[in-house]
GROMACS .gro file of N, CA, C and O in nm:
model
  268
    1GLY      N    1  -2.798  -8.258  -6.050
    1GLY     CA    2  -2.773  -8.344  -5.936
    1GLY      C    3  -2.629  -8.337  -5.891
    1GLY      O    4  -2.542  -8.283  -5.960
    2GLU      N    5  -2.606  -8.391  -5.778
    2GLU     CA    6  -2.473  -8.392  -5.720
    2GLU      C    7  -2.392  -8.510  -5.774
    2GLU      O    8  -2.445  -8.619  -5.792
    3ILE      N    9  -2.266  -8.487  -5.798
    3ILE     CA   10  -2.177  -8.593  -5.848
    3ILE      C   11  -2.118  -8.667  -5.729
    3ILE      O   12  -2.063  -8.606  -5.638
    4SER      N   13  -2.128  -8.800  -5.732
    4SER     CA   14  -2.075  -8.881  -5.623
    4SER      C   15  -1.923  -8.893  -5.635
    4SER      O   16  -1.864  -8.864  -5.741
    5GLN      N   17  -1.860  -8.938  -5.528
    5GLN     CA   18  -1.715  -8.958  -5.531
    5GLN      C   19  -1.676  -9.062  -5.635
    5GLN      O   20  -1.575  -9.048  -5.702
    6THR      N   21  -1.757  -9.167  -5.649
    6THR     CA   22  -1.724  -9.270  -5.748
    6THR      C   23  -1.738  -9.215  -5.889
    6THR      O   24  -1.654  -9.243  -5.975
    7ASP      N   25  -1.843  -9.135  -5.914
    7ASP     CA   26  -1.860  -9.076  -6.047
    7ASP      C   27  -1.742  -8.985  -6.082
    7ASP      O   28  -1.688  -8.990  -6.193
    8GLU      N   29  -1.702  -8.902  -5.986
    8GLU     CA   30  -1.591  -8.810  -6.009
    8GLU      C   31  -1.461  -8.887  -6.035
    8GLU      O   32  -1.386  -8.855  -6.127
    9TYR      N   33  -1.438  -8.992  -5.958
    9TYR     CA   34  -1.319  -9.075  -5.974
    9TYR      C   35  -1.315  -9.136  -6.115
    9TYR      O   36  -1.212  -9.130  -6.184
   10VAL      N   37  -1.427  -9.193  -6.158
   10VAL     CA   38  -1.433  -9.257  -6.290
   10VAL      C   39  -1.410  -9.154  -6.400
   10VAL      O   40  -1.332  -9.178  -6.493
   11MET      N   41  -1.474  -9.039  -6.391
   11MET     CA   42  -1.457  -8.936  -6.495
   11MET      C   43  -1.313  -8.888  -6.503
   11MET      O   44  -1.259  -8.870  -6.612
   12LEU      N   45  -1.251  -8.868  -6.389
   12LEU     CA   46  -1.111  -8.822  -6.389
   12LEU      C   47  -1.017  -8.930  -6.441
   12LEU      O   48  -0.927  -8.901  -6.520
   13LYS      N   49  -1.036  -9.054  -6.397
   13LYS     CA   50  -0.946  -9.163  -6.439
   13LYS      C   51  -0.958  -9.192  -6.587
   13LYS      O   52  -0.859  -9.228  -6.652
   14LEU      N   53  -1.078  -9.179  -6.644
   14LEU     CA   54  -1.095  -9.208  -6.786
   14LEU      C   55  -1.025  -9.105  -6.874
   14LEU      O   56  -1.000  -9.130  -6.991
   15ARG      N   57  -0.992  -8.991  -6.818
   15ARG     CA   58  -0.917  -8.891  -6.894
   15ARG      C   59  -0.769  -8.927  -6.906
   15ARG      O   60  -0.699  -8.873  -6.990
   16LEU      N   61  -0.724  -9.017  -6.820
   16LEU     CA   62  -0.584  -9.059  -6.822
   16LEU      C   63  -0.566  -9.177  -6.916
   16LEU      O   64  -0.654  -9.263  -6.927
   17SER      N   65  -0.451  -9.185  -6.980
   17SER     CA   66  -0.427  -9.297  -7.071
   17SER      C   67  -0.423  -9.431  -6.998
   17SER      O   68  -0.454  -9.534  -7.055
   18SER      N   69  -0.387  -9.429  -6.870
   18SER     CA   70  -0.383  -9.554  -6.793
   18SER      C   71  -0.522  -9.606  -6.760
   18SER      O   72  -0.540  -9.725  -6.734
   19GLY      N   73  -0.621  -9.519  -6.761
   19GLY     CA   74  -0.759  -9.561  -6.736
   19GLY      C   75  -0.787  -9.592  -6.590
   19GLY      O   76  -0.724  -9.537  -6.500
   20ILE      N   77  -0.883  -9.682  -6.569
   20ILE     CA   78  -0.928  -9.718  -6.435
   20ILE      C   79  -0.883  -9.858  -6.402
   20ILE      O   80  -0.909  -9.951  -6.477
   21SER      N   81  -0.817  -9.874  -6.290
   21SER     CA   82  -0.781 -10.006  -6.240
   21SER      C   83  -0.899 -10.062  -6.162
   21SER      O   84  -0.945 -10.000  -6.067
   22GLU      N   85  -0.947 -10.179  -6.204
   22GLU     CA   86  -1.059 -10.241  -6.132
   22GLU      C   87  -1.020 -10.272  -5.987
   22GLU      O   88  -1.101 -10.254  -5.896
   23ASP      N   89  -0.898 -10.317  -5.966
   23ASP     CA   90  -0.852 -10.348  -5.830
   23ASP      C   91  -0.845 -10.223  -5.744
   23ASP      O   92  -0.886 -10.223  -5.628
   24GLU      N   93  -0.793 -10.116  -5.800
   24GLU     CA   94  -0.782  -9.989  -5.727
   24GLU      C   95  -0.921  -9.935  -5.693
   24GLU      O   96  -0.944  -9.885  -5.583
   25PHE      N   97  -1.014  -9.946  -5.787
   25PHE     CA   98  -1.150  -9.900  -5.764
   25PHE      C   99  -1.213  -9.977  -5.648
   25PHE      O  100  -1.273  -9.920  -5.559
   26PHE      N  101  -1.194 -10.110  -5.649
   26PHE     CA  102  -1.251 -10.192  -5.542
   26PHE      C  103  -1.187 -10.159  -5.407
   26PHE      O  104  -1.256 -10.147  -5.305
   27ALA      N  105  -1.055 -10.141  -5.406
   27ALA     CA  106  -0.985 -10.109  -5.282
   27ALA      C  107  -1.032  -9.974  -5.225
   27ALA      O  108  -1.043  -9.957  -5.104
   28ARG      N  109  -1.060  -9.882  -5.314
   28ARG     CA  110  -1.098  -9.748  -5.271
   28ARG      C  111  -1.245  -9.737  -5.229
   28ARG      O  112  -1.278  -9.668  -5.132
   29PHE      N  113  -1.333  -9.806  -5.302
   29PHE     CA  114  -1.477  -9.788  -5.280
   29PHE      C  115  -1.550  -9.912  -5.228
   29PHE      O  116  -1.668  -9.904  -5.195
   30GLY      N  117  -1.481 -10.028  -5.227
   30GLY     CA  118  -1.545 -10.150  -5.178
   30GLY      C  119  -1.654 -10.203  -5.270
   30GLY      O  120  -1.741 -10.279  -5.228
   31LYS      N  121  -1.651 -10.161  -5.395
   31LYS     CA  122  -1.749 -10.204  -5.495
   31LYS      C  123  -1.676 -10.245  -5.621
   31LYS      O  124  -1.569 -10.192  -5.651
   32HIS      N  125  -1.735 -10.337  -5.696
   32HIS     CA  126  -1.678 -10.375  -5.825
   32HIS      C  127  -1.721 -10.273  -5.930
   32HIS      O  128  -1.839 -10.238  -5.938
   33LEU      N  129  -1.626 -10.228  -6.008
   33LEU     CA  130  -1.650 -10.123  -6.108
   33LEU      C  131  -1.765 -10.159  -6.203
   33LEU      O  132  -1.855 -10.079  -6.226
   34LEU      N  133  -1.763 -10.280  -6.257
   34LEU     CA  134  -1.863 -10.318  -6.356
   34LEU      C  135  -2.000 -10.343  -6.295
   34LEU      O  136  -2.101 -10.337  -6.364
   35GLU      N  137  -2.005 -10.369  -6.165
   35GLU     CA  138  -2.135 -10.379  -6.097
   35GLU      C  139  -2.191 -10.239  -6.070
   35GLU      O  140  -2.310 -10.216  -6.084
   36LYS      N  141  -2.104 -10.148  -6.033
   36LYS     CA  142  -2.146 -10.010  -6.006
   36LYS      C  143  -2.185  -9.939  -6.136
   36LYS      O  144  -2.278  -9.860  -6.140
   37TYR      N  145  -2.110  -9.965  -6.242
   37TYR     CA  146  -2.132  -9.902  -6.373
   37TYR      C  147  -2.149 -10.009  -6.481
   37TYR      O  148  -2.059 -10.031  -6.563
   38PRO      N  149  -2.265 -10.076  -6.484
   38PRO     CA  150  -2.284 -10.185  -6.581
   38PRO      C  151  -2.280 -10.139  -6.727
   38PRO      O  152  -2.249 -10.220  -6.816
   39LYS      N  153  -2.304 -10.011  -6.753
   39LYS     CA  154  -2.299  -9.962  -6.891
   39LYS      C  155  -2.159  -9.972  -6.950
   39LYS      O  156  -2.142  -9.973  -7.071
   40ILE      N  157  -2.057  -9.979  -6.864
   40ILE     CA  158  -1.919  -9.993  -6.914
   40ILE      C  159  -1.907 -10.118  -7.000
   40ILE      O  160  -1.836 -10.118  -7.100
   41THR      N  161  -1.979 -10.223  -6.964
   41THR     CA  162  -1.975 -10.348  -7.043
   41THR      C  163  -2.018 -10.322  -7.187
   41THR      O  164  -1.955 -10.373  -7.281
   42ALA      N  165  -2.120 -10.242  -7.206
   42ALA     CA  166  -2.165 -10.209  -7.342
   42ALA      C  167  -2.059 -10.130  -7.417
   42ALA      O  168  -2.038 -10.151  -7.537
   43TYR      N  169  -1.990 -10.039  -7.347
   43TYR     CA  170  -1.883  -9.962  -7.411
   43TYR      C  171  -1.764 -10.051  -7.446
   43TYR      O  172  -1.699 -10.031  -7.549
   44LEU      N  173  -1.737 -10.149  -7.363
   44LEU     CA  174  -1.631 -10.246  -7.394
   44LEU      C  175  -1.670 -10.327  -7.518
   44LEU      O  176  -1.589 -10.344  -7.610
   45ASP      N  177  -1.793 -10.375  -7.522
   45ASP     CA  178  -1.842 -10.455  -7.634
   45ASP      C  179  -1.845 -10.376  -7.765
   45ASP      O  180  -1.822 -10.432  -7.872
   46SER      N  181  -1.872 -10.246  -7.756
   46SER     CA  182  -1.883 -10.165  -7.877
   46SER      C  183  -1.749 -10.107  -7.924
   46SER      O  184  -1.742 -10.045  -8.029
   47GLY      N  185  -1.643 -10.127  -7.844
   47GLY     CA  186  -1.512 -10.081  -7.886
   47GLY      C  187  -1.477  -9.940  -7.843
   47GLY      O  188  -1.372  -9.888  -7.881
   48TYR      N  189  -1.563  -9.875  -7.764
   48TYR     CA  190  -1.531  -9.742  -7.713
   48TYR      C  191  -1.433  -9.747  -7.597
   48TYR      O  192  -1.365  -9.650  -7.568
   49MET      N  193  -1.429  -9.863  -7.531
   49MET     CA  194  -1.335  -9.885  -7.421
   49MET      C  195  -1.268 -10.019  -7.441
   49MET      O  196  -1.319 -10.104  -7.514
   50LYS      N  197  -1.154 -10.037  -7.376
   50LYS     CA  198  -1.089 -10.167  -7.379
   50LYS      C  199  -1.046 -10.204  -7.238
   50LYS      O  200  -1.020 -10.117  -7.154
   51LYS      N  201  -1.039 -10.335  -7.216
   51LYS     CA  202  -0.996 -10.386  -7.086
   51LYS      C  203  -0.869 -10.467  -7.107
   51LYS      O  204  -0.863 -10.554  -7.192
   52SER      N  205  -0.766 -10.433  -7.030
   52SER     CA  206  -0.638 -10.501  -7.042
   52SER      C  207  -0.575 -10.511  -6.904
   52SER      O  208  -0.553 -10.409  -6.838
   53ASN      N  209  -0.549 -10.632  -6.860
   53ASN     CA  210  -0.486 -10.656  -6.730
   53ASN      C  211  -0.559 -10.586  -6.615
   53ASN      O  212  -0.496 -10.530  -6.526
   54GLY      N  213  -0.692 -10.588  -6.619
   54GLY     CA  214  -0.771 -10.528  -6.512
   54GLY      C  215  -0.785 -10.377  -6.519
   54GLY      O  216  -0.842 -10.316  -6.431
   55ASP      N  217  -0.732 -10.318  -6.624
   55ASP     CA  218  -0.745 -10.173  -6.644
   55ASP      C  219  -0.844 -10.148  -6.757
   55ASP      O  220  -0.840 -10.214  -6.861
   56ILE      N  221  -0.932 -10.052  -6.737
   56ILE     CA  222  -1.030 -10.016  -6.840
   56ILE      C  223  -0.996  -9.877  -6.891
   56ILE      O  224  -0.980  -9.784  -6.814
   57GLN      N  225  -0.981  -9.869  -7.023
   57GLN     CA  226  -0.939  -9.744  -7.085
   57GLN      C  227  -1.041  -9.700  -7.189
   57GLN      O  228  -1.100  -9.782  -7.258
   58LEU      N  229  -1.059  -9.570  -7.197
   58LEU     CA  230  -1.146  -9.510  -7.297
   58LEU      C  231  -1.065  -9.496  -7.426
   58LEU      O  232  -0.956  -9.440  -7.425
   59LEU      N  233  -1.118  -9.548  -7.536
   59LEU     CA  234  -1.044  -9.542  -7.663
   59LEU      C  235  -1.085  -9.424  -7.749
   59LEU      O  236  -1.003  -9.365  -7.815
   60MET      N  237  -1.213  -9.391  -7.750
   60MET     CA  238  -1.260  -9.281  -7.833
   60MET      C  239  -1.314  -9.172  -7.742
   60MET      O  240  -1.413  -9.191  -7.675
   61LEU      N  241  -1.247  -9.061  -7.740
   61LEU     CA  242  -1.289  -8.951  -7.655
   61LEU      C  243  -1.310  -8.828  -7.740
   61LEU      O  244  -1.222  -8.787  -7.815
   62LEU      N  245  -1.427  -8.773  -7.733
   62LEU     CA  246  -1.455  -8.651  -7.806
   62LEU      C  247  -1.412  -8.533  -7.719
   62LEU      O  248  -1.460  -8.515  -7.609
   63ARG      N  249  -1.317  -8.460  -7.765
   63ARG     CA  250  -1.263  -8.347  -7.689
   63ARG      C  251  -1.265  -8.222  -7.775
   63ARG      O  252  -1.257  -8.229  -7.896
   64GLN      N  253  -1.269  -8.111  -7.706
   64GLN     CA  254  -1.247  -7.986  -7.777
   64GLN      C  255  -1.097  -7.971  -7.793
   64GLN      O  256  -1.021  -7.991  -7.699
   65THR      N  257  -1.055  -7.937  -7.910
   65THR     CA  258  -0.913  -7.921  -7.936
   65THR      C  259  -0.888  -7.777  -7.981
   65THR      O  260  -0.959  -7.724  -8.063
   66SER      N  261  -0.786  -7.717  -7.922
   66SER     CA  262  -0.749  -7.583  -7.964
   66SER      C  263  -0.615  -7.590  -8.036
   66SER      O  264  -0.528  -7.664  -7.998
   67PHE      N  265  -0.603  -7.513  -8.140
   67PHE     CA  266  -0.480  -7.514  -8.218
   67PHE      C  267  -0.408  -7.382  -8.205
   67PHE      O  268  -0.464  -7.281  -8.190
   0.00000   0.00000   0.00000
């Protein structure tokens, strides 16, 4: 399937240590992040993400690492 602009934005922002600003997401897309992506709440509850001052950050990221 095709990736939407909001999906692409979320995927890119979660790669950054600053994460996703809920206010910035709303200003850009006119939607509330947690309403658009309700699964984020489960990730927050399980400790995979954290919310601080309106920013949501991914805490555990599985990446390929090259040495």
